[in-house]
Amino acid sequence: MTAHFSAENRARAEALVALYPQSRSALVPLCHLAQAQDGWLCAEAMEEIAELCGTTPAEVYGTATFYDMLHTERVGRHVIAICTNIACLLAGAYELVEHAERRLGVRCGQTTEDGEFTLEEAECLAGCDAAPCVQVNHRFVAAGDAASFDALVDELAKGRRRQEVPRHGVLCRIERTVGLPGSEASPRRQARS
Amino acid sequence: MLTSAPRIVTSRLDHEDSYTLERYLATGGYKALHKALRMKPEAVAAEVNRANLLGRGGAGFPAGRKWSMLRAAETTYLVVNGDESEPATFKDHLLIERDPHQIIEGAAIAAYAVGARLAFIFCRGEFALGLERLTAACNEAYEHGALGGRIFGSTFSLDIVVHPGAGAYICGEETALLESLEGKRGFPRIKPPNFPAAIGLYGEPTVVNNVETISALPWIIQNGGDAFAALGAGTSTGTRLFALSGRVARPGWYELEMSKTTFRDLIFDPALGGGIADGGELKAFIPGGVSAPWLGPDSLEIGLDQEAVGRAGSMLGSGSVVVLDQTSCAVRAAWRITRFFWRESCGQCTPCREGGHWLEKILRRIEEGDGRFSDLDLLMDVCDNLAPGVSWPPEQTTICVLGSSIPSSVASALRMFREEFATHIRTEECPFAGAPHEMAGGR
């Protein structure tokens, strides 16, 4: 099998596996890592994740497809999720979805031809006091009405929000650096007993 | 009424930098952990028992009793449930982003009490900022000596792993969460025998506590269980973080003394909800997440009290209150909530997988003007297959309570607003403005 993760990400992957008493537990974090590298979860990544987790690529695929955030098909650089659940519904979320579909020229679940935007109808994102709630790549953004939605799309297309909204797949930009298993500060030897 | 109860879990949220170690220490952070480590683990647990802290995730089970049910074993795990996804609930999201150290300190206290040396904070994947704040706080906590080997010079050692979810409501159910944490699809486990206290993570006894429950522990240890129990009334002690949303003037989070504050206070007090949006009229409210049956204006005097809301035929659940006003269509609201359950059903049990799907389809056709009068009985018939008798609390025909939660909104809407359903069917259209012409289709 050829390596799919870069050398740097392979080291990150092995560190993730070491965090858990059983390597299979790292499956979802490793899928996030693959998405951070590639923007989506490709077959080659799933093969390497299976090897790291001591399971089969089919198990990785079967698990990954259970979860909304894991994309086994290509998505855009910006995945825009509009919540339409109860609090957002009451704040006009479907009207916003209709506007977003017109603005981007795609329906929910589709990606623009240039690969910049994927539009999704999301379930409750736990931001109901600012309904309707919109996330781009799982970052909360203020885009609850047509005008601010358009302004957001323009800014994203021009690459002006990269600091705040990294490209799709990059989830947690902060890494655990202290007390890792094997390090001096780790209490793990006792935990594994 | 509004009481002078202290803010227990939101005490430092007025500070912009509430999530940093510096602010946490400046506002009394980690003192409770120092104190707990000088106590015996049993004494820490006894303090939480005295507080009668009811779990804040939704089920409301006493946290202390949950701890005491643990099977004795070599290895015990603590899992903090931060997979908040019950629609209209946004309190744990707030605590994760704005006070992660309080969660870490609470987790360390809980782990010490139950003898866990490895804990996981399962954070909902969609909370990217929350994951970053929690991870940064863990790094800080290790460097401060609050995590790792021999915490604060004691003999107690603890490692905490921040684990990201990946988008699945069902993983908030504690056994589905454990499956997910083991790297599998989030399928709830059959109970018995798989009560986490006996057979939990990797088959070992496991405590699963909600973020808000864990966040209350530092205060309880610092001030004593009796001080917590002195707030509220009956079994609903302490304060609770309520999330208010929908057609209300001031949606937001409010930490309130339990029992003594009423739904009227929460929705109408100028310092809280401030009344209905745009000067409208209250039509109904959902008192505890969308799994809860709806209540009407005649229930406003009920206190924010677990037992009182239960007696009224609903539940305080996850502490989220959604307000519907005269502009809100009951059919559309019930449809959207049902659509959520259908999408989020894990698919293991037929009544939930199929029943949710059919309820969604029937409600959709009524909302779109294609309903039949026979649909009204058909809806109740499907509900009866999901939760026989459609009573409260519901009977369960499925492995977990997701299935039996689906009838709540459907039956509430039908019971309270049957005439509104009839109007949809008779006039072949939704009488409310802004009806979505093409309510989004597939999954």
XYZ file of C-alpha atoms in Angstrom:
636
model
C 0.000 0.000 0.000
C 1.294 3.425 -0.858
C 1.188 6.085 1.797
C -1.565 8.630 1.371
C -0.955 10.823 4.394
C 1.973 13.211 4.068
C 4.902 12.402 6.373
C 3.808 15.175 8.692
C 0.205 13.978 8.799
C 1.306 10.355 9.203
C 3.108 11.418 12.387
C -0.038 13.272 13.517
C -2.089 10.177 12.741
C 0.140 7.934 14.822
C -0.013 10.412 17.702
C -3.821 10.346 17.497
C -3.911 6.549 17.603
C -1.662 6.595 20.680
C -4.187 8.737 22.569
C -6.679 5.888 22.777
C -6.594 2.562 24.632
C -7.879 0.929 21.427
C -6.696 2.132 18.025
C -10.136 1.879 16.411
C -11.229 4.815 18.579
C -9.034 7.061 16.432
C -11.133 6.306 13.339
C -13.226 9.478 13.356
C -10.331 11.792 14.333
C -8.277 10.222 11.518
C -11.099 10.846 9.043
C -11.070 14.498 10.133
C -7.300 14.539 9.611
C -7.709 13.138 6.099
C -10.310 15.801 5.345
C -7.937 18.459 6.681
C -5.303 17.221 4.224
C -7.496 16.624 1.175
C -10.727 18.541 1.766
C -12.693 15.274 1.642
C -12.354 11.596 2.510
C -10.977 9.635 -0.439
C -10.600 5.865 -0.829
C -6.803 5.989 -0.464
C -7.144 7.821 2.852
C -9.669 5.269 4.086
C -7.247 2.466 3.263
C -4.515 4.042 5.318
C -6.932 4.825 8.159
C -8.003 1.167 8.167
C -4.386 0.111 8.511
C -3.800 2.598 11.344
C -6.963 1.469 13.165
C -6.468 -2.240 12.649
C -9.626 -2.643 10.612
C -10.722 -2.882 6.963
C -11.340 -0.082 4.444
C -14.955 -1.269 4.225
C -15.382 -0.742 7.978
C -13.924 2.754 7.666
C -16.243 3.557 4.761
C -19.240 2.047 6.562
C -18.496 4.105 9.653
C -17.665 7.331 7.834
C -20.891 7.309 5.827
C -22.870 7.325 9.075
C -21.623 10.821 9.881
C -22.792 14.026 8.184
C -19.431 15.778 8.487
C -17.452 13.071 6.728
C -17.632 13.451 2.954
C -16.747 10.434 0.844
C -17.311 12.512 -2.274
C -15.654 15.788 -3.189
C -17.141 18.947 -1.714
C -16.377 22.601 -2.265
C -13.634 24.621 -0.651
C -16.395 26.268 1.380
C -19.222 24.131 2.726
C -22.023 26.505 3.647
C -24.523 24.983 6.069
C -27.826 26.699 6.748
C -29.825 25.373 9.679
C -33.546 25.040 8.992
C -34.538 23.392 12.265
C -37.291 24.767 14.461
C -35.749 28.001 15.820
C -34.249 28.868 12.426
C -37.434 27.880 10.583
C -39.288 30.433 12.716
C -36.671 33.036 11.733
C -37.059 32.494 7.982
C -34.401 29.874 7.311
C -36.184 28.385 4.286
C -36.430 31.797 2.673
C -32.679 32.122 3.236
C -32.095 28.669 1.706
C -34.103 29.694 -1.373
C -32.012 32.844 -1.667
C -28.758 30.899 -1.217
C -29.767 28.433 -3.921
C -30.433 31.290 -6.338
C -27.247 33.143 -5.416
C -25.004 30.100 -5.792
C -26.930 28.471 -8.615
C -27.019 25.085 -6.888
C -29.526 23.171 -4.789
C -28.825 21.983 -1.258
C -26.381 19.075 -1.389
C -24.719 20.350 -4.576
C -21.389 22.027 -5.331
C -20.777 24.959 -7.653
C -18.959 24.125 -10.885
C -15.830 25.998 -9.855
C -15.602 23.850 -6.715
C -15.775 26.890 -4.422
C -19.086 26.299 -2.659
C -21.165 23.387 -1.420
C -24.573 24.255 0.022
C -26.097 22.137 2.791
C -29.328 22.210 4.742
C -28.187 21.553 8.300
C -29.846 20.319 11.451
C -29.703 22.465 14.605
C -26.208 23.927 15.009
C -26.782 25.159 18.583
C -26.724 28.830 17.720
C -30.482 29.405 18.057
C -30.211 32.833 19.697
C -28.845 34.151 16.390
C -31.248 32.393 14.027
C -31.144 31.650 11.183
C -27.832 30.039 11.870
C -25.152 29.693 9.183
C -21.788 27.948 9.300
C -19.006 27.868 6.730
C -16.679 24.902 7.227
C -18.152 24.601 10.727
C -17.314 28.180 11.666
C -20.284 30.315 12.697
C -20.765 33.329 10.445
C -23.254 36.199 10.470
C -25.266 35.664 7.290
C -28.859 35.423 8.436
C -30.384 37.646 5.737
C -30.021 37.870 1.969
C -27.741 40.927 1.957
C -25.285 39.613 4.525
C -25.337 36.187 2.872
C -24.331 37.764 -0.453
C -21.619 39.817 1.231
C -20.267 36.660 2.863
C -20.172 34.754 -0.421
C -18.331 37.645 -2.104
C -15.763 37.808 0.682
C -15.218 34.040 0.655
C -14.828 33.992 -3.133
C -12.181 36.707 -2.896
C -10.344 34.741 -0.214
C -10.740 37.478 2.370
C -11.962 35.276 5.218
C -9.232 32.619 5.198
C -7.938 33.481 8.647
C -11.353 32.999 10.197
C -12.611 30.257 7.885
C -9.946 27.760 6.804
C -10.756 25.613 3.794
C -13.148 22.720 4.225
C -11.781 19.806 6.195
C -9.596 21.812 8.548
C -11.453 21.437 11.823
C -9.305 21.978 14.911
C -6.193 24.039 14.222
C -4.827 23.578 17.722
C -2.983 20.383 18.524
C -2.599 18.648 21.813
C 1.049 19.251 22.704
C 1.332 18.424 26.396
C 1.110 15.207 28.375
C 1.081 12.977 25.311
C 1.368 9.239 25.912
C 5.035 8.376 26.237
C 5.977 11.846 27.468
C 7.088 12.540 31.006
C 3.874 14.337 31.960
C 1.712 11.434 30.833
C -0.257 9.532 33.443
C -0.890 6.814 30.882
C 1.133 3.997 32.303
C -1.269 3.825 35.218
C -4.296 4.314 32.966
C -3.311 1.391 30.787
C -2.701 -0.986 33.676
C -39.870 35.628 39.857
C -36.262 36.519 39.371
C -34.205 35.495 42.348
C -30.827 36.561 43.622
C -29.375 33.092 43.092
C -25.729 33.191 42.040
C -24.694 32.311 38.520
C -23.060 28.941 39.010
C -21.986 27.767 35.551
C -21.891 31.143 33.778
C -20.101 33.170 36.464
C -17.224 34.359 34.292
C -18.949 34.646 30.927
C -19.139 38.436 31.097
C -15.379 38.478 30.541
C -14.269 38.543 26.912
C -11.335 36.241 27.718
C -13.349 33.836 29.878
C -11.845 30.851 28.046
C -8.220 31.540 28.982
C -6.327 30.011 31.886
C -5.321 33.468 33.043
C -8.939 34.580 33.459
C -9.917 31.231 34.920
C -7.294 31.483 37.649
C -8.126 35.147 38.298
C -11.757 34.172 38.941
C -11.106 31.355 41.391
C -10.528 28.575 38.889
C -8.927 25.259 39.927
C -9.372 26.049 43.631
C -12.147 23.457 43.813
C -9.859 20.810 42.357
C -7.190 21.655 44.946
C -9.858 21.291 47.609
C -11.287 18.056 46.196
C -7.849 16.443 46.082
C -7.493 17.054 49.820
C -10.801 15.234 50.401
C -11.444 11.511 50.129
C -13.045 10.527 46.788
C -16.103 9.264 48.706
C -16.443 12.655 50.384
C -16.425 14.391 46.993
C -19.166 12.065 45.782
C -21.127 12.650 48.991
C -21.013 16.403 48.393
C -22.487 15.930 44.907
C -25.146 13.636 46.355
C -26.080 16.301 48.894
C -26.414 18.825 46.074
C -28.922 16.487 44.384
C -27.525 17.654 41.062
C -29.843 16.323 38.364
C -28.143 15.550 35.051
C -28.441 18.522 32.720
C -28.339 16.613 29.435
C -32.021 15.845 29.103
C -32.920 12.763 31.119
C -32.431 14.501 34.482
C -30.993 11.523 36.335
C -29.233 12.419 39.633
C -25.505 12.686 38.880
C -24.414 11.368 42.277
C -26.554 8.268 41.899
C -25.155 7.681 38.439
C -21.693 7.587 40.006
C -22.747 5.255 42.804
C -24.066 2.672 40.335
C -20.610 2.006 38.865
C -19.522 -1.612 38.792
C -16.311 -2.052 40.800
C -13.438 -2.684 38.398
C -9.750 -2.040 37.776
C -10.468 0.501 35.049
C -13.213 3.101 35.071
C -13.746 5.760 32.441
C -15.306 9.193 32.584
C -16.885 10.600 29.434
C -18.128 14.174 29.250
C -21.013 14.445 26.815
C -20.545 17.608 24.776
C -22.374 16.350 21.701
C -25.156 18.890 22.151
C -27.547 18.523 19.215
C -31.089 18.569 20.611
C -32.753 21.219 18.453
C -32.944 24.646 20.090
C -30.438 23.663 22.776
C -27.319 25.828 22.850
C -26.099 25.871 26.442
C -23.258 23.330 26.234
C -22.014 25.044 23.084
C -21.742 28.223 25.144
C -19.937 26.522 28.039
C -17.518 24.702 25.716
C -16.523 27.842 23.832
C -16.566 30.277 26.712
C -15.479 28.314 29.779
C -13.554 25.179 28.774
C -11.405 25.201 31.910
C -14.523 24.860 34.052
C -15.326 21.654 32.150
C -11.788 20.354 32.606
C -11.820 21.158 36.323
C -15.249 19.559 36.714
C -14.093 16.493 34.801
C -11.027 16.177 37.014
C -13.219 16.386 40.118
C -15.614 13.759 38.766
C -12.761 11.485 37.665
C -11.195 11.740 41.116
C -14.519 10.876 42.767
C -15.147 7.796 40.621
C -11.515 6.672 40.291
C -11.100 7.265 36.564
C -7.607 7.930 35.261
C -8.596 8.522 31.689
C -11.422 10.816 30.652
C -12.811 11.833 27.283
C -14.560 15.039 26.394
C -16.764 14.162 23.426
C -17.276 17.485 21.685
C -19.749 17.895 18.867
C -17.790 18.060 15.598
C -19.619 21.129 14.319
C -18.150 23.143 17.203
C -14.829 23.885 15.467
C -14.092 26.840 17.725
C -15.147 24.815 20.755
C -12.742 22.028 19.817
C -9.935 24.566 19.501
C -10.771 26.193 22.828
C -11.029 22.819 24.621
C -7.745 21.584 23.149
C -5.955 24.819 24.027
C -7.396 24.657 27.557
C -6.196 21.060 27.944
C -2.689 22.107 26.959
C -2.847 24.949 29.482
C -4.230 22.685 32.188
C -1.379 20.207 31.732
C 1.181 22.986 31.970
C -0.540 24.306 35.070
C -0.365 20.870 36.684
C -4.155 20.457 36.743
C -3.945 17.445 34.427
C -1.368 14.723 33.918
C 0.665 12.789 36.446
C 0.323 13.602 40.160
C -2.074 16.525 39.820
C -1.124 19.459 42.053
C 1.363 17.203 43.829
C -1.283 14.666 44.889
C -1.235 10.951 44.104
C -4.053 11.423 41.571
C -3.266 11.275 37.858
C -5.597 11.967 34.994
C -5.366 12.230 31.247
C -8.106 13.919 29.239
C -8.628 13.368 25.527
C -10.751 15.837 23.569
C -12.605 13.710 21.030
C -14.353 15.296 18.030
C -17.717 13.997 16.877
C -18.572 13.991 13.198
C -22.204 15.027 12.898
C -24.886 12.678 14.254
C -27.602 13.686 16.724
C -27.906 10.131 17.961
C -24.404 10.256 19.437
C -25.796 12.424 22.225
C -27.476 9.239 23.484
C -24.882 7.888 25.877
C -24.493 4.359 24.500
C -24.396 5.627 20.901
C -21.765 8.092 22.058
C -19.676 5.232 23.431
C -20.009 3.300 20.168
C -18.899 6.410 18.301
C -15.988 6.877 20.698
C -14.983 3.303 19.907
C -14.761 4.302 16.246
C -18.025 2.805 15.048
C -21.367 3.928 13.681
C -23.400 5.622 16.392
C -25.814 2.785 17.097
C -27.345 2.876 20.576
C -26.720 -0.283 22.593
C -29.406 -2.484 24.085
C -30.026 -1.771 27.773
C -29.964 -3.986 29.714
C -27.261 -5.183 29.735
C -25.314 -2.231 28.333
C -25.844 0.347 31.049
C -22.611 2.348 30.879
C -22.128 2.090 34.645
C -21.759 -1.676 34.198
C -20.666 -2.196 30.573
C -19.495 1.066 29.063
C -16.516 2.184 27.018
C -14.466 -0.867 25.925
C -16.772 -2.909 28.159
C -15.548 -1.164 31.296
C -17.723 0.728 33.784
C -18.150 4.275 32.521
C -19.721 7.468 33.779
C -21.224 9.685 31.088
C -22.057 13.186 32.332
C -23.306 16.196 30.392
C -21.140 19.315 29.992
C -23.402 21.484 32.156
C -23.570 18.828 34.879
C -19.773 18.653 34.929
C -19.515 22.457 34.863
C -21.498 22.732 38.108
C -19.062 20.539 40.062
C -16.364 23.152 40.851
C -18.998 25.402 42.452
C -20.512 22.516 44.401
C -17.131 21.494 45.807
C -16.202 25.085 46.658
C -19.532 26.033 48.243
C -20.821 22.671 49.410
C -23.637 20.452 48.233
C -25.968 21.970 50.803
C -25.526 25.458 49.315
C -26.509 24.084 45.895
C -29.453 22.160 47.330
C -30.628 25.304 49.122
C -31.385 26.803 45.723
C -34.487 25.711 43.847
C -37.105 23.499 45.474
C -37.893 19.837 45.896
C -35.762 17.663 43.661
C -35.022 20.516 41.254
C -32.074 22.067 43.029
C -29.534 24.677 42.047
C -29.607 26.850 38.983
C -29.946 25.787 35.412
C -28.875 27.243 32.107
C -31.907 27.816 29.883
C -31.718 28.401 26.154
C -34.590 30.523 24.858
C -35.334 30.821 21.150
C -38.054 31.172 18.546
C -40.579 34.013 18.356
C -39.396 35.859 21.435
C -38.042 39.410 21.727
C -34.778 38.507 23.455
C -33.645 35.012 22.549
C -30.568 33.915 24.460
C -29.192 31.998 27.420
C -30.308 32.645 30.967
C -29.023 30.930 34.100
C -31.924 30.824 36.519
C -32.774 29.352 39.877
C -34.764 26.215 39.278
C -38.350 25.827 40.339
C -38.797 29.424 41.570
C -38.688 30.960 38.116
C -41.684 30.254 35.863
C -42.057 29.931 32.114
C -43.910 33.269 32.224
C -40.823 34.865 33.799
C -38.502 33.299 31.265
C -40.533 34.323 28.231
C -41.982 37.661 29.345
C -39.716 39.243 31.967
C -38.059 42.324 30.408
C -34.678 41.150 31.743
C -35.171 37.709 30.192
C -37.181 36.881 27.076
C -38.848 40.289 27.002
C -42.109 38.974 25.562
C -43.145 37.788 22.135
C -41.289 39.088 19.085
C -42.860 42.074 17.285
C -45.482 42.393 20.030
C -47.163 39.177 18.973
C -49.164 36.653 20.942
C -47.931 33.431 22.485
C -49.381 30.416 20.696
C -47.464 27.571 22.342
C -44.022 26.757 23.673
C -41.805 23.718 23.682
C -40.428 23.456 27.218
C -37.387 21.206 26.948
C -36.053 20.451 23.489
C -38.026 19.110 20.553
C -38.430 15.695 22.179
C -40.782 17.355 24.675
C -44.547 17.692 24.181
C -45.703 21.293 23.654
C -47.440 23.413 26.260
C -49.908 26.264 25.781
C -50.344 29.736 27.336
C -52.295 28.127 30.213
C -49.050 26.467 31.357
C -47.053 29.692 31.778
C -47.284 29.669 35.564
C -45.467 26.341 35.824
C -42.070 26.658 37.438
C -38.837 25.635 35.757
C -38.977 22.461 37.778
C -38.379 18.953 36.521
C -41.280 17.380 38.412
C -43.759 20.179 37.769
C -43.172 20.075 34.016
C -43.455 16.291 34.171
C -46.829 16.579 35.906
C -47.980 18.908 33.122
C -47.335 16.116 30.620
C -44.013 17.260 29.241
C -40.412 17.573 30.356
C -37.765 20.134 31.153
C -35.437 17.953 29.062
C -32.416 19.820 27.798
C -33.533 23.179 29.187
C -34.309 24.747 25.852
C -37.535 26.642 25.347
C -38.904 27.434 21.887
C -41.658 30.001 21.530
C -44.302 29.810 18.802
C -46.510 32.838 18.158
C -49.649 33.515 16.122
C -47.560 33.714 12.935
C -46.077 30.236 13.471
C -47.695 27.373 11.585
C -48.176 24.374 13.884
C -48.160 21.924 10.966
C -44.908 23.297 9.586
C -43.310 23.273 13.039
C -44.351 19.653 13.664
C -43.220 18.704 10.158
C -39.769 20.238 10.596
C -39.235 18.587 13.980
C -40.351 15.231 12.562
C -38.093 15.695 9.556
C -35.203 16.125 12.005
C -35.934 12.859 13.812
C -36.351 11.022 10.526
C -32.987 12.306 9.268
C -31.255 11.500 12.531
C -32.726 8.048 13.154
C -29.817 5.590 13.191
C -31.979 3.069 11.357
C -31.599 0.099 13.693
C -35.255 -0.156 14.778
C -38.125 -0.405 12.318
C -40.705 1.724 14.185
C -38.313 4.688 14.287
C -36.764 4.293 10.842
C -40.060 3.739 9.020
C -42.428 5.582 11.353
C -40.423 8.790 11.294
C -40.272 8.639 7.522
C -44.028 8.191 7.130
C -44.903 10.878 9.651
C -42.631 13.285 7.789
C -44.258 12.474 4.443
C -47.799 12.832 5.758
C -47.074 16.118 7.547
C -45.350 17.452 4.454
C -48.302 16.729 2.214
C -50.691 18.398 4.655
C -48.438 21.472 4.825
C -48.166 21.561 1.023
C -51.931 21.402 0.602
C -52.174 17.768 -0.461
C -53.476 16.356 2.822
C -56.584 14.250 3.382
C -58.852 14.269 6.408
C -58.017 10.608 6.995
C -54.391 11.718 7.490
C -55.219 13.018 10.957
C -56.057 9.554 12.270
C -53.244 8.067 10.236
C -50.731 10.347 11.968
C -51.955 9.215 15.380
C -51.909 5.591 14.248
C -48.245 5.832 13.244
C -47.470 7.643 16.511
C -49.165 4.777 18.361
C -46.844 2.313 16.642
C -43.848 4.333 17.797
C -45.037 4.871 21.356
C -48.080 2.722 22.175
C -50.851 4.778 23.724
C -49.048 8.042 22.846
C -48.942 8.849 26.538
C -46.386 10.707 28.619
C -43.801 9.556 29.482
C -43.940 7.523 26.275
C -43.845 3.756 25.983
C -40.799 2.605 24.079
C -40.740 0.212 21.124
C -37.153 0.936 20.140
C -33.627 0.449 21.485
C -33.287 4.102 22.484
C -35.662 6.973 23.166
C -35.239 8.727 19.817
C -38.119 6.723 18.368
C -40.475 7.338 21.247
C -39.650 11.072 21.108
C -40.987 11.482 17.571
C -44.703 11.494 18.496
C -44.266 14.368 20.980
C -44.556 17.226 18.509
C -46.957 15.458 16.153
C -49.415 14.563 18.893
C -49.038 17.994 20.547
C -49.773 19.848 17.332
C -52.765 17.642 16.586
C -54.162 17.909 20.096
C -53.715 21.669 20.416
C -54.260 22.836 16.827
C -56.462 20.252 15.125
C -58.500 22.996 13.457
C -55.325 24.345 11.861
C -54.661 20.938 10.290
C -58.244 20.867 9.048
C -57.829 24.308 7.437
C -54.739 23.123 5.563
C -56.658 20.133 4.235
C -59.883 21.975 3.436
C -58.305 24.965 1.676
C -55.520 22.878 0.154
C -52.876 25.345 1.264
C -51.008 26.585 4.311
C -52.834 29.592 5.766
C -49.602 31.114 7.066
C -47.298 33.454 5.224
C -43.895 32.446 3.961
C -44.760 28.852 3.239
C -41.689 27.323 1.691
C -42.712 26.463 -1.862
C -40.179 23.743 -2.230
C -39.424 22.452 1.214
C -36.046 20.838 0.724
C -36.382 17.332 -0.593
C -34.187 14.313 0.157
C -31.823 13.823 3.018
